[in-house]
Short mmCIF file of C-alpha atoms in Angstrom, two decimals:
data_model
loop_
_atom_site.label_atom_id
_atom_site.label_comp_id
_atom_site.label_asym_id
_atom_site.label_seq_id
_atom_site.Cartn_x
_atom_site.Cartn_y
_atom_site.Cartn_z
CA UNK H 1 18.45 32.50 -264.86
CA UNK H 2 20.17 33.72 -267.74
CA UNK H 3 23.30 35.88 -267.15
CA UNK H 4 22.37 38.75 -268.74
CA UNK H 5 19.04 38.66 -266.52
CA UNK H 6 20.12 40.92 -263.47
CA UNK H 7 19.21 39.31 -259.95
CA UNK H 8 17.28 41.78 -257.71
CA UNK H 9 19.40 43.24 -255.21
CA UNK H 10 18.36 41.99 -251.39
CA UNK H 11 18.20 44.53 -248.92
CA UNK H 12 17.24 42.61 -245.78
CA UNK H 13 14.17 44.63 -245.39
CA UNK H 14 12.08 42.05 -245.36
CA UNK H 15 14.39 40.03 -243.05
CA UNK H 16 15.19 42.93 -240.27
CA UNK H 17 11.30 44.03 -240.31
CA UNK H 18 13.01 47.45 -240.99
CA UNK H 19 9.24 48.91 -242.92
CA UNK H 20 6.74 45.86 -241.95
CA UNK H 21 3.48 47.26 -241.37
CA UNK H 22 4.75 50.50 -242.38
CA UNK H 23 5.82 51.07 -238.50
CA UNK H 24 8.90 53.09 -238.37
CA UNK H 25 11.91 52.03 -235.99
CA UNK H 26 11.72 52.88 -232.44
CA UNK H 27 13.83 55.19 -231.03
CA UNK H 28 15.19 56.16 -227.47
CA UNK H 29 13.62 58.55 -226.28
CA UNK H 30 14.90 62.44 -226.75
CA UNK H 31 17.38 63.77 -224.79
CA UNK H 32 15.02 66.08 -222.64
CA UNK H 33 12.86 63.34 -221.66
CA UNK H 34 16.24 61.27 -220.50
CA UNK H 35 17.12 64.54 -218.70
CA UNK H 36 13.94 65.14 -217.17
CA UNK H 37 14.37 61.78 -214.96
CA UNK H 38 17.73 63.53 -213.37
CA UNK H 39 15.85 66.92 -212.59
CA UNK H 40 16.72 68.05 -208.83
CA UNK H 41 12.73 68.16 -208.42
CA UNK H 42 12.26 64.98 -208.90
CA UNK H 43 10.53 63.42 -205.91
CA UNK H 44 12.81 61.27 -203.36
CA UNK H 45 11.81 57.26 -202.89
CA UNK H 46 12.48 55.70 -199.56
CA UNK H 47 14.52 52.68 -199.37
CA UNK H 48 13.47 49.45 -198.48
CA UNK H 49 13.51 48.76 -194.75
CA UNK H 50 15.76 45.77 -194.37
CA UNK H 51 15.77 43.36 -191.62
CA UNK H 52 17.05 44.59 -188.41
CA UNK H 53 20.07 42.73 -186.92
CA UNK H 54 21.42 42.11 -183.03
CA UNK H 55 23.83 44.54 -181.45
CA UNK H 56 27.46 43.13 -180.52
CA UNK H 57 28.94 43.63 -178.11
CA UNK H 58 32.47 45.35 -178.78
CA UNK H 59 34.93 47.33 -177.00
CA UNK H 60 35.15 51.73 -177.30
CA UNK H 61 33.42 53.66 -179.74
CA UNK H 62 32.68 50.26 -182.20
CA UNK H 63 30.22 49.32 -178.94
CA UNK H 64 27.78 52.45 -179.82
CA UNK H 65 27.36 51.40 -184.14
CA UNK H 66 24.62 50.38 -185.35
CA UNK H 67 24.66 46.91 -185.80
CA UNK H 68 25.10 46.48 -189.28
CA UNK H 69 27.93 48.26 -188.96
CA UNK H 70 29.34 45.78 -185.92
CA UNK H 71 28.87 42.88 -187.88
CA UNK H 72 30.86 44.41 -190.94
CA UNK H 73 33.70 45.00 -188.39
CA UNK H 74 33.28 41.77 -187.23
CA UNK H 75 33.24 39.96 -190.38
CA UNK H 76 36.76 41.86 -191.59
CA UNK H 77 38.21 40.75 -188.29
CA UNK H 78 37.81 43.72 -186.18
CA UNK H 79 36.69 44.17 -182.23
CA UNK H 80 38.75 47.37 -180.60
CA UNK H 81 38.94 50.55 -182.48
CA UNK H 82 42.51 52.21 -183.03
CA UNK H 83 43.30 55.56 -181.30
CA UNK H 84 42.41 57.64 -184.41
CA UNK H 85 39.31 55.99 -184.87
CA UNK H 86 38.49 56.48 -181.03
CA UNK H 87 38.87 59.57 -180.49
CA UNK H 88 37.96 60.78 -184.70
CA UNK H 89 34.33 58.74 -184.74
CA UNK H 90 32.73 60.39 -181.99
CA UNK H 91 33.25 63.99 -182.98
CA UNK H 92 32.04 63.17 -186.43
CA UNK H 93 28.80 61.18 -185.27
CA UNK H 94 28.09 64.60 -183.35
CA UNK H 95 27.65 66.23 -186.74
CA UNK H 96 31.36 68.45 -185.89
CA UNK H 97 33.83 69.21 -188.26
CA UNK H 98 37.33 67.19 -187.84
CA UNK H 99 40.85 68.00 -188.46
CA UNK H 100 42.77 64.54 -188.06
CA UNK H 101 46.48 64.06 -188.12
CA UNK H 102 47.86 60.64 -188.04
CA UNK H 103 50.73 58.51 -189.29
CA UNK H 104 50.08 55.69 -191.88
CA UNK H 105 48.72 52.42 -190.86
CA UNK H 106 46.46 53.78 -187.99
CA UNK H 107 43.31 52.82 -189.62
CA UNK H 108 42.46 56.34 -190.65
CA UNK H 109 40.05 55.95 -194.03
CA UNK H 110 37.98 53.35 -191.48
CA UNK H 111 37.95 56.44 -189.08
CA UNK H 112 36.06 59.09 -191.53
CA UNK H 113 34.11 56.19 -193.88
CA UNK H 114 32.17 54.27 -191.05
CA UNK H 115 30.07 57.54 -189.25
CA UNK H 116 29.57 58.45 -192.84
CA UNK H 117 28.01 55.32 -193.86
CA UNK H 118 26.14 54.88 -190.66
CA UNK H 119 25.08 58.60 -190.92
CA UNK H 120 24.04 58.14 -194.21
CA UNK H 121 22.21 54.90 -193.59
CA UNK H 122 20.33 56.70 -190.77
CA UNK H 123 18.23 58.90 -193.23
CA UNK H 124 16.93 55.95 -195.41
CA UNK H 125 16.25 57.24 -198.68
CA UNK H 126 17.06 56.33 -202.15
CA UNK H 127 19.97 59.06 -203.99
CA UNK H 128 18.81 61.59 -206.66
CA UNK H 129 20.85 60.32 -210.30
CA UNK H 130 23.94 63.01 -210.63
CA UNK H 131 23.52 64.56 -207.17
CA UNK H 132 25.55 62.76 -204.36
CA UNK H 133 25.19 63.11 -200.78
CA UNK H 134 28.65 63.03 -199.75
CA UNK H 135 32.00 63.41 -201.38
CA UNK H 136 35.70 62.02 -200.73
CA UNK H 137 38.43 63.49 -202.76
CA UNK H 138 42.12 61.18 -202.72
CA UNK H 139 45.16 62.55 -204.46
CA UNK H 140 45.94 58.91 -206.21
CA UNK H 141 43.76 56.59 -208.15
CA UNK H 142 45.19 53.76 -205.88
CA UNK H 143 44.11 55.25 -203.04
CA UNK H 144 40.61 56.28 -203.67
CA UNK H 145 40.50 52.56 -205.07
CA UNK H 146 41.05 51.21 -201.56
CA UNK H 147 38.44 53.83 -199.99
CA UNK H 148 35.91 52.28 -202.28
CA UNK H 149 36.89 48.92 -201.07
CA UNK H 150 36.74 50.05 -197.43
CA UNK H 151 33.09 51.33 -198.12
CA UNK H 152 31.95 48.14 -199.69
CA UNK H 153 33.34 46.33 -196.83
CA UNK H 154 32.05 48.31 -193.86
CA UNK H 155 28.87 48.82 -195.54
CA UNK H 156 28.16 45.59 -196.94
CA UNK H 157 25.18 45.35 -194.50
CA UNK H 158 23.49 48.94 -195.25
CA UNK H 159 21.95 49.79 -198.03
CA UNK H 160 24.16 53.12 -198.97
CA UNK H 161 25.48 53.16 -202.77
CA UNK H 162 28.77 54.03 -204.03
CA UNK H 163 31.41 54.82 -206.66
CA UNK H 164 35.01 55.82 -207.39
CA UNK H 165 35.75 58.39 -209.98
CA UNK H 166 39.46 58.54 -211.23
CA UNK H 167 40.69 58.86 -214.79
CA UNK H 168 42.93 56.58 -216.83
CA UNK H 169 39.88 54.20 -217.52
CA UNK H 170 36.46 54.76 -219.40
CA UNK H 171 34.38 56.73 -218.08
CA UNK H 172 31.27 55.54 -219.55
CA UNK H 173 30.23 53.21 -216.24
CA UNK H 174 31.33 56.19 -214.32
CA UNK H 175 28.25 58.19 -215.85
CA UNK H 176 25.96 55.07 -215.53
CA UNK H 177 26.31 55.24 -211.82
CA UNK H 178 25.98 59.04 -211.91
CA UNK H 179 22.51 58.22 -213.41
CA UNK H 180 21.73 55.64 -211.55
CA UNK H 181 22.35 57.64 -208.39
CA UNK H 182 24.42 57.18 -205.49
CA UNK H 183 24.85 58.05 -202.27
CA UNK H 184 28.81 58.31 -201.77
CA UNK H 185 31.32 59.80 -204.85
CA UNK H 186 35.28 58.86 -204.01
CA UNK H 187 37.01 60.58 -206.77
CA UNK H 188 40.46 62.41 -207.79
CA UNK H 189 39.89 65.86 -208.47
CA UNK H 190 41.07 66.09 -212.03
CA UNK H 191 38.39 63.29 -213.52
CA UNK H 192 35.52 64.45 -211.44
CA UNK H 193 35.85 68.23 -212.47
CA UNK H 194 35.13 66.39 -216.07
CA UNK H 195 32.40 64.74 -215.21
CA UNK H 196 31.07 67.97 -213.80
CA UNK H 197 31.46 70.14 -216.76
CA UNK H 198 29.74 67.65 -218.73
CA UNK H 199 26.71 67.56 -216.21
CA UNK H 200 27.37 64.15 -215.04
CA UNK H 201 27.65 65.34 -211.50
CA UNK H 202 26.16 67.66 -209.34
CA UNK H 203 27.53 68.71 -206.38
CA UNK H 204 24.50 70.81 -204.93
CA UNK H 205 23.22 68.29 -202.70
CA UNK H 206 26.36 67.20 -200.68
CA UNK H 207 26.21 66.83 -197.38
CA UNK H 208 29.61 65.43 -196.32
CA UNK H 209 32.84 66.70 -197.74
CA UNK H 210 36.19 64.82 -197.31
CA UNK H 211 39.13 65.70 -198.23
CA UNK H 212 41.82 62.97 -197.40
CA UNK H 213 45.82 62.95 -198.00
CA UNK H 214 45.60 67.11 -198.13
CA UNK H 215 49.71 67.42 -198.09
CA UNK H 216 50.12 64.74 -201.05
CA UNK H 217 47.11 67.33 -202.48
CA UNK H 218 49.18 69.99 -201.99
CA UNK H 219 52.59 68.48 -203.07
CA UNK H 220 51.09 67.20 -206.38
CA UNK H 221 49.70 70.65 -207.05
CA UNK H 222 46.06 70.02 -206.82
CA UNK H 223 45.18 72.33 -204.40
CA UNK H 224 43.18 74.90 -207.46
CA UNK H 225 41.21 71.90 -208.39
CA UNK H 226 39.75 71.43 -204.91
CA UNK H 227 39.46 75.23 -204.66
CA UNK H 228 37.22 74.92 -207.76
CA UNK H 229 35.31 71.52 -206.49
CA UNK H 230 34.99 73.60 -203.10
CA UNK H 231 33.26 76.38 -204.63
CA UNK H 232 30.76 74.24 -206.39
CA UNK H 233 29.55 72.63 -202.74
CA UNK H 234 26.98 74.14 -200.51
CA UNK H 235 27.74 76.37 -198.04
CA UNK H 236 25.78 74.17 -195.08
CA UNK H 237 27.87 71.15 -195.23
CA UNK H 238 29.97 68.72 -192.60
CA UNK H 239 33.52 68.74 -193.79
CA UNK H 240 36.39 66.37 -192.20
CA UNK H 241 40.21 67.53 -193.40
CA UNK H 242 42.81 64.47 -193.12
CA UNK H 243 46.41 64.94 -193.73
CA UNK H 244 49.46 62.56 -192.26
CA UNK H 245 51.97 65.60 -191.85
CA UNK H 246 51.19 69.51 -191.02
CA UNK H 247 52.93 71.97 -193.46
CA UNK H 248 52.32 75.39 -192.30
CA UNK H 249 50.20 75.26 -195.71
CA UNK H 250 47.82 72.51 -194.50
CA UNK H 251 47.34 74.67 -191.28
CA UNK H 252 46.26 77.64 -193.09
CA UNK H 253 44.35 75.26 -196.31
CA UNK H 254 42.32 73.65 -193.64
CA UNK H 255 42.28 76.65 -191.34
CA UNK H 256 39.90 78.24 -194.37
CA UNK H 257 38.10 75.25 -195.22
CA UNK H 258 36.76 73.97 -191.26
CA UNK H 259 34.52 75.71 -188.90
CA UNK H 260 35.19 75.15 -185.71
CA UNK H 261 36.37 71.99 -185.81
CA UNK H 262 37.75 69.14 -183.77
CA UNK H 263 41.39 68.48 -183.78
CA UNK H 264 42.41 64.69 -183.28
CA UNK H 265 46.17 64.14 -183.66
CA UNK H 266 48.01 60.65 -182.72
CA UNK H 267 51.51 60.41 -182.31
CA UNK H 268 52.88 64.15 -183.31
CA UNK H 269 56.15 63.28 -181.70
CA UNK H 270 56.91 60.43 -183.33
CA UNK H 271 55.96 60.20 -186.98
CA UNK H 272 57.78 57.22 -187.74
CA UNK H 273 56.15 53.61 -186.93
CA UNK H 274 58.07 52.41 -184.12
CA UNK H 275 57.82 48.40 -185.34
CA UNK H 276 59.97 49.34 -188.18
CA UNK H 277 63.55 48.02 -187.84
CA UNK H 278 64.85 50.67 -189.78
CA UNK H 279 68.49 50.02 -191.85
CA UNK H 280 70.90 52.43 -193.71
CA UNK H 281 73.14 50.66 -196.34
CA UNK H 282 75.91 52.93 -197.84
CA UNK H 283 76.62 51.27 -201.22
CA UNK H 284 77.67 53.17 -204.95
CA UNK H 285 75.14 54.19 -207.32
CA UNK H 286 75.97 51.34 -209.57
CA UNK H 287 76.05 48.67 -206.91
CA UNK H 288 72.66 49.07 -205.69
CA UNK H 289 71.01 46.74 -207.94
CA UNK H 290 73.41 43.82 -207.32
CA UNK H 291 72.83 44.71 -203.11
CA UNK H 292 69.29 44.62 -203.76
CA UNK H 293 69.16 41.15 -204.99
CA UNK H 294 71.32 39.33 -202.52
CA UNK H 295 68.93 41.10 -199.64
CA UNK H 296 65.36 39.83 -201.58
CA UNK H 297 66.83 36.43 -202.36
CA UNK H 298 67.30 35.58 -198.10
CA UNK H 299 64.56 33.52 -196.29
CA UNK H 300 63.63 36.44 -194.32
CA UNK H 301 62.20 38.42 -197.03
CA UNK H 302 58.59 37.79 -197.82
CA UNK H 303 56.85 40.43 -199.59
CA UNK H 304 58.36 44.03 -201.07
CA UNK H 305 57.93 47.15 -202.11
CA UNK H 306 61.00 48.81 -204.09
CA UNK H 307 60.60 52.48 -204.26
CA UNK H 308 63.07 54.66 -207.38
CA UNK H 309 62.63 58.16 -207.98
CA UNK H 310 62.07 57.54 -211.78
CA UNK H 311 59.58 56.07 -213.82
CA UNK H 312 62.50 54.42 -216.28
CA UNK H 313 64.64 53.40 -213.21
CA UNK H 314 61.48 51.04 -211.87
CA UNK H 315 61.45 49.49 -215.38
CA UNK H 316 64.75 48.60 -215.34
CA UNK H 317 64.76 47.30 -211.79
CA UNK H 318 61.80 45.75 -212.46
CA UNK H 319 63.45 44.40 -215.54
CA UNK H 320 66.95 43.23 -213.66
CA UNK H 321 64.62 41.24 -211.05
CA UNK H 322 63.01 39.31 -213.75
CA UNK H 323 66.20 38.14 -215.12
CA UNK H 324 67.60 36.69 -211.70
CA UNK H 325 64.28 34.93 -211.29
CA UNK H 326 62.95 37.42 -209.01
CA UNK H 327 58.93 38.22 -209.57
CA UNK H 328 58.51 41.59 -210.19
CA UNK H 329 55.88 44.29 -211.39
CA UNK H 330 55.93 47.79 -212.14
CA UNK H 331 53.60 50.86 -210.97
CA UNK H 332 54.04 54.09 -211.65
CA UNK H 333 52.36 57.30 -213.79
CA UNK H 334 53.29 56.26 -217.19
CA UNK H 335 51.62 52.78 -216.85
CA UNK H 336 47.81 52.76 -217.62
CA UNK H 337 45.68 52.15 -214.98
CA UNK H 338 44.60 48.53 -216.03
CA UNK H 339 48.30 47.69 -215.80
CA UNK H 340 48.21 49.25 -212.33
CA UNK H 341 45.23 47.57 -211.29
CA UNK H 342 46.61 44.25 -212.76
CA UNK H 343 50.03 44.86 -211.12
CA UNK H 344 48.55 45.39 -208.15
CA UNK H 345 46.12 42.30 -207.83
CA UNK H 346 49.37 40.27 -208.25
CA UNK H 347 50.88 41.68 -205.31
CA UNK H 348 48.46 40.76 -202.60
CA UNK H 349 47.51 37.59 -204.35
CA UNK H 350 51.06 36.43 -204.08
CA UNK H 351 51.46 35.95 -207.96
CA UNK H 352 54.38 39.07 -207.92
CA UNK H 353 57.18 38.95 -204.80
CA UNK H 354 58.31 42.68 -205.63
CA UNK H 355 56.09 45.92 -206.53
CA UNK H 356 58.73 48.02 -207.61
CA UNK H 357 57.12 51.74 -207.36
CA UNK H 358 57.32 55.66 -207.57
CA UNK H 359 56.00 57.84 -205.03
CA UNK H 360 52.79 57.50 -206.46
CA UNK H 361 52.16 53.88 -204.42
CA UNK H 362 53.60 55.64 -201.43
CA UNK H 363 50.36 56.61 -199.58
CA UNK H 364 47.39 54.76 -198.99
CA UNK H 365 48.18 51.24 -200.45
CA UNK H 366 47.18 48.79 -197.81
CA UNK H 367 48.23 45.45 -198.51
CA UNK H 368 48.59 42.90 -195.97
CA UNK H 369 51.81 40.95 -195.28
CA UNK H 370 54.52 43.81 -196.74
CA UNK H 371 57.65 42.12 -194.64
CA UNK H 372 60.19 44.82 -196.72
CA UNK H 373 60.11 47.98 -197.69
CA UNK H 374 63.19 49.24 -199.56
CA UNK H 375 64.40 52.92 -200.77
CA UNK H 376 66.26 52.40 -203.57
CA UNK H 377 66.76 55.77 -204.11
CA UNK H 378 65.68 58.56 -201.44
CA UNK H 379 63.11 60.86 -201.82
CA UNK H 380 63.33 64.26 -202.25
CA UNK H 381 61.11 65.10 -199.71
CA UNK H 382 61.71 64.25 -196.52
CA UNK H 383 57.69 63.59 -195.54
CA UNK H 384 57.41 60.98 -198.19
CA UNK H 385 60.22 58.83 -196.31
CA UNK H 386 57.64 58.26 -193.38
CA UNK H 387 54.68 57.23 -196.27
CA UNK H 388 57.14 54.57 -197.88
CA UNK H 389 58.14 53.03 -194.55
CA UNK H 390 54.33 53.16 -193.42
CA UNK H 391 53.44 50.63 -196.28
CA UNK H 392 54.62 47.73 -193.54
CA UNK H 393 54.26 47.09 -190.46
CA UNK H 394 50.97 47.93 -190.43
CA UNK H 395 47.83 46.48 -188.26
CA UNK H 396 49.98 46.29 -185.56
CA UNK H 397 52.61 43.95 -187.38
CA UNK H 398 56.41 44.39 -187.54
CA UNK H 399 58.51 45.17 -190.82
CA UNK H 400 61.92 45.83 -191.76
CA UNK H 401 63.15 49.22 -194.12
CA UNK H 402 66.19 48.97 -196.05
CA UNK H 403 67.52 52.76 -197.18
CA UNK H 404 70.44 52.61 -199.75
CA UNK H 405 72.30 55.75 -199.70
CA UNK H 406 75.18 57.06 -202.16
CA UNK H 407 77.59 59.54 -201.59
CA UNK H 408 75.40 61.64 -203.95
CA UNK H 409 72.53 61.36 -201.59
CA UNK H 410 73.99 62.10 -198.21
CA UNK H 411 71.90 65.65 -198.27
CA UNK H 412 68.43 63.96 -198.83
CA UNK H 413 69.47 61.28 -195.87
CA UNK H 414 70.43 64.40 -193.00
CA UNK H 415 66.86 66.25 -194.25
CA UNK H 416 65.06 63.06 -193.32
CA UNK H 417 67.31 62.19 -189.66
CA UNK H 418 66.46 65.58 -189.18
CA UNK H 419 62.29 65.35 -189.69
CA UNK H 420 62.42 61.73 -187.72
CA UNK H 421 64.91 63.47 -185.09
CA UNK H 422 67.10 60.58 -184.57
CA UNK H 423 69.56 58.72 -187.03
CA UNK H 424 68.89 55.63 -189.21
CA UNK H 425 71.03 52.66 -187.48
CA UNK H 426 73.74 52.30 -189.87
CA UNK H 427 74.33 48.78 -191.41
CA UNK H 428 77.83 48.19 -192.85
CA UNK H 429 78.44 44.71 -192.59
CA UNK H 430 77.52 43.89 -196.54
CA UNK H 431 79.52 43.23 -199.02
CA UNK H 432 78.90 46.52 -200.86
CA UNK H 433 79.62 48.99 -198.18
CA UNK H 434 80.61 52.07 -199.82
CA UNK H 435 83.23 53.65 -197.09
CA UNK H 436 83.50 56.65 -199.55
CA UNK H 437 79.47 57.44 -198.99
CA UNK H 438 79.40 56.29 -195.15
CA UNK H 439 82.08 59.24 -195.06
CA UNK H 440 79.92 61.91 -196.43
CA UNK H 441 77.14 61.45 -194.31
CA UNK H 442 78.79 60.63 -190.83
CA UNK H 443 81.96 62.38 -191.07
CA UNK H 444 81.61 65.25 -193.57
CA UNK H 445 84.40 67.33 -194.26
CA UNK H 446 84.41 71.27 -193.17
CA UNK H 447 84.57 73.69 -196.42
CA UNK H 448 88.36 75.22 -195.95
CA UNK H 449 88.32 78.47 -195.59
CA UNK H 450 88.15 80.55 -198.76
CA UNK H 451 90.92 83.51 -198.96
CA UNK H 452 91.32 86.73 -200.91
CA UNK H 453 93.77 87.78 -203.42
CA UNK H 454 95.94 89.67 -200.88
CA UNK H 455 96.37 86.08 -198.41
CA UNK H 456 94.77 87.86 -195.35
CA UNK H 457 91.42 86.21 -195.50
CA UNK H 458 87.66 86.87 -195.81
CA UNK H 459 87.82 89.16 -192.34
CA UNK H 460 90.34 91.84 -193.93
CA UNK H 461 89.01 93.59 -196.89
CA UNK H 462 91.55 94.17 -200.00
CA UNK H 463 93.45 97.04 -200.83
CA UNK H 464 91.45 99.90 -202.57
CA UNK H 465 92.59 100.87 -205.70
CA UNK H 466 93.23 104.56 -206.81
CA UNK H 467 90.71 105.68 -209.31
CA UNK H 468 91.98 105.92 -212.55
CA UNK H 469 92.20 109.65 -214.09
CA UNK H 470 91.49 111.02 -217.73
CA UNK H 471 94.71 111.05 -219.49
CA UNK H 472 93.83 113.99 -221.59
CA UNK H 473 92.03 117.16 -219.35
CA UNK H 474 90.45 119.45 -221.48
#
């Protein structure tokens, strides 16, 4: 070919087939037809009837399941149900509405997730894409996480669908199971009201409204978002309310949102786990890191959870662990959730010693084999001291909580001996001890007594003085 000769320019036409047979490409198909497939009217399938399997024989309330839902019990280990799920299930198989109160640990998301499964089981028919049949809201992404996880496991045997809505991820497979349908939605409030004003859910068809962790709702100011999920549910619903303390504004949330419902509380008295041997360490503000790694570097501690106030404190504790040769990860708000995910598949896998955590990992985390549980620094609400301690000692276990405490913290320690109503046994055989905060928590000094400018005291009032006159009278 001669240079000047231009070669013809190759558009792949012929390769991709784009115009063979002078057939155009073909294309999806429009969006009304993909809507029309998600239309409330569309007609319900039945599910496939699976094989039926042999009742157990177990102990309480677990002795009247079905019998997929006995051998899902059995195969994660369980035979007697708790208190809260003995006296919670029954009420809730009846079709009733339930206010439960119970400490953490006591096997409370089992206690609302299997009469839902088996109730939803029961009907045996296939969901309707975008409209759910039931509905758990969680305050944490964590913690509707492990509410999935308890729904795989106790319904592994029952053919009920299921997905968890929370933001910080894509949500693209979030509206693929919306499609697709299913049966059970476990979402936080904030990513699920997006999903609803883009049509991706529908809450119409709900049958069963949750609503668990309703103080950490209301402390983390999402109590208008469930007002505005609330007003988008029908009318004709079963609704069960679960909250580990009672603010007078739970009582009058849930008095609003339950119709005569019943009440199961375990354990008002005593909202502390009574396995716990519970230790206060008075140390200085800058000595708490060193005390913290000569306690996690004995035999005796396993595996930890370090809770700071702030998001840049767990960093750097994080950060101090890793350079004595501790194992450490970090969860808290700023991290995204694939990091929290991550961070927390290390912990129970064994990979991390220490999950050094806010607040946010304070409620609903259940992993097995926490030994420790230390408060670096206090919380500023009293409540949330019995939700980090809660984290061990669970299933019946024992666990130790370690409480540093600074002179500057001596107010948020007396809120919290007064909401357990009993002192934390004081441990001042460390190296650290700080006598100058042990001082001013246990033996506080009085205020003197103020006096006025005249030296008689607050009791005697000063001298009045003469009002002053014009100098010039007219």
């Amino acid at each position: 070919m001669n240079m000047t000769e231009r070669k013809p320019r190759n558009r792949g036409d012929k390769k991709r087939g784009r115009f063979a047979g002078g057939k155009s490409r073909k294309r999806g198909k429009p969006s009304r037809a993909r809507d029309d497939q998600f239309r409330p009217d569309q007609q319900r399938r039945p599910r496939e009837i699976a094989e039926p399997m042999e009742a157990l024989e177990m102990e309480g309330i677990f002795g009247s399941l079905t019998p997929e839902v006995q051998h899902a019990l059995q195969k994660e280990g369980y035979s007697t149900p708790t208190p809260v799920q003995a006296k919670a299930i029954p009420p809730q198989i009846d079709g009733r509405d339930l206010f439960g109160s119970a400490q953490t640990g006591t096997g409370k998301t089992a206690a609302f997730t299997i009469p839902l499964l088996q109730e939803l089981a029961a009907e045996k028919i296939n969901p309707e894409g975008r409209r759910p049949r039931a509905l758990i809201l969680a305050p944490t992404r964590e913690l509707a996480a492990q509410i999935g996880d308890s729904i795989t496991a106790y319904g592994r045997f029952l053919q009920v669908s299921h997905t968890v809505i929370f933001g910080g991820v894509g949500q693209g497979p979030q509206e693929k199971a919306m499609n697709r349908g299913v049966d059970i939605v476990v979402a936080t409030p904030g990513r699920l009201l997006d999903l609803m004003g883009q049509g991706f859910v529908q809450l119409d068809a709900v049958k069963t409204f949750i609503l668990d962790e309703a103080d950490r709702m209301l402390d983390m100011g999402f109590i208008p978002d469930v007002e505005r999920i609330l007003a988008m549910l029908p009318k004709e619903r079963r609704t069960g309310f679960f909250s580990a303390t009672l603010p007078t504004a739970v009582e009058v949330f849930a008095k609003r949102l339950l119709v005569n419902p019943a009440r199961v509380t375990i354990n008002p008295e005593q909202p502390t786990v009574e396995k716990i041997c519970q230790r206060l360490l008075y140390v200085d503000r800058d000595h708490k890191d060193d005390l913290l790694v000569s306690i996690l570097r004995g035999p005796e501690v396993g595996r930890a959870i370090v809770f700071t106030q702030m998001k840049y404190k767990a960093n750097r504790v994080c950060e101090r662990l890793e350079r004595v040769g501790i194992s450490a990860a970090p969860i808290h708000g700023n991290k995204t959730q694939a990091a929290r995910t991550r961070a927390l598949d290390q912990f129970r896998k064994g990979k991390v010693k220490v999950l050094v955590a806010t607040d946010i990992a304070a409620r609903g985390i259940d992993v097995d084999g926490i030994t420790d549980v230390f408060n670096y620094d206090l919380p500023t609400e009293a409540e949330t001291y019995i939700h980090r301690i809660g984290r061990t000692a669970r299933a019946g276990s024992e666990g130790q909580a370690w409480t540093f405490c600074s002179k500057e913290e001596a107010g948020l320690l007396l809120d919290i001996e007064r909401l357990i109503k009993k002192p934390i046994p004081d441990d001042v055989e460390h190296d650290l001890h700080s006598e100058r905060a042990f001082k001013s928590v246990r033996s506080p000094k009085k205020q003197p007594r103020r006096e006025s400018r005249n030296g008689f005291g607050k009791n005697k009032p000063a001298k009045r003085r003469p009002r002053r006159t014009a100098r010039f009278a007219r």
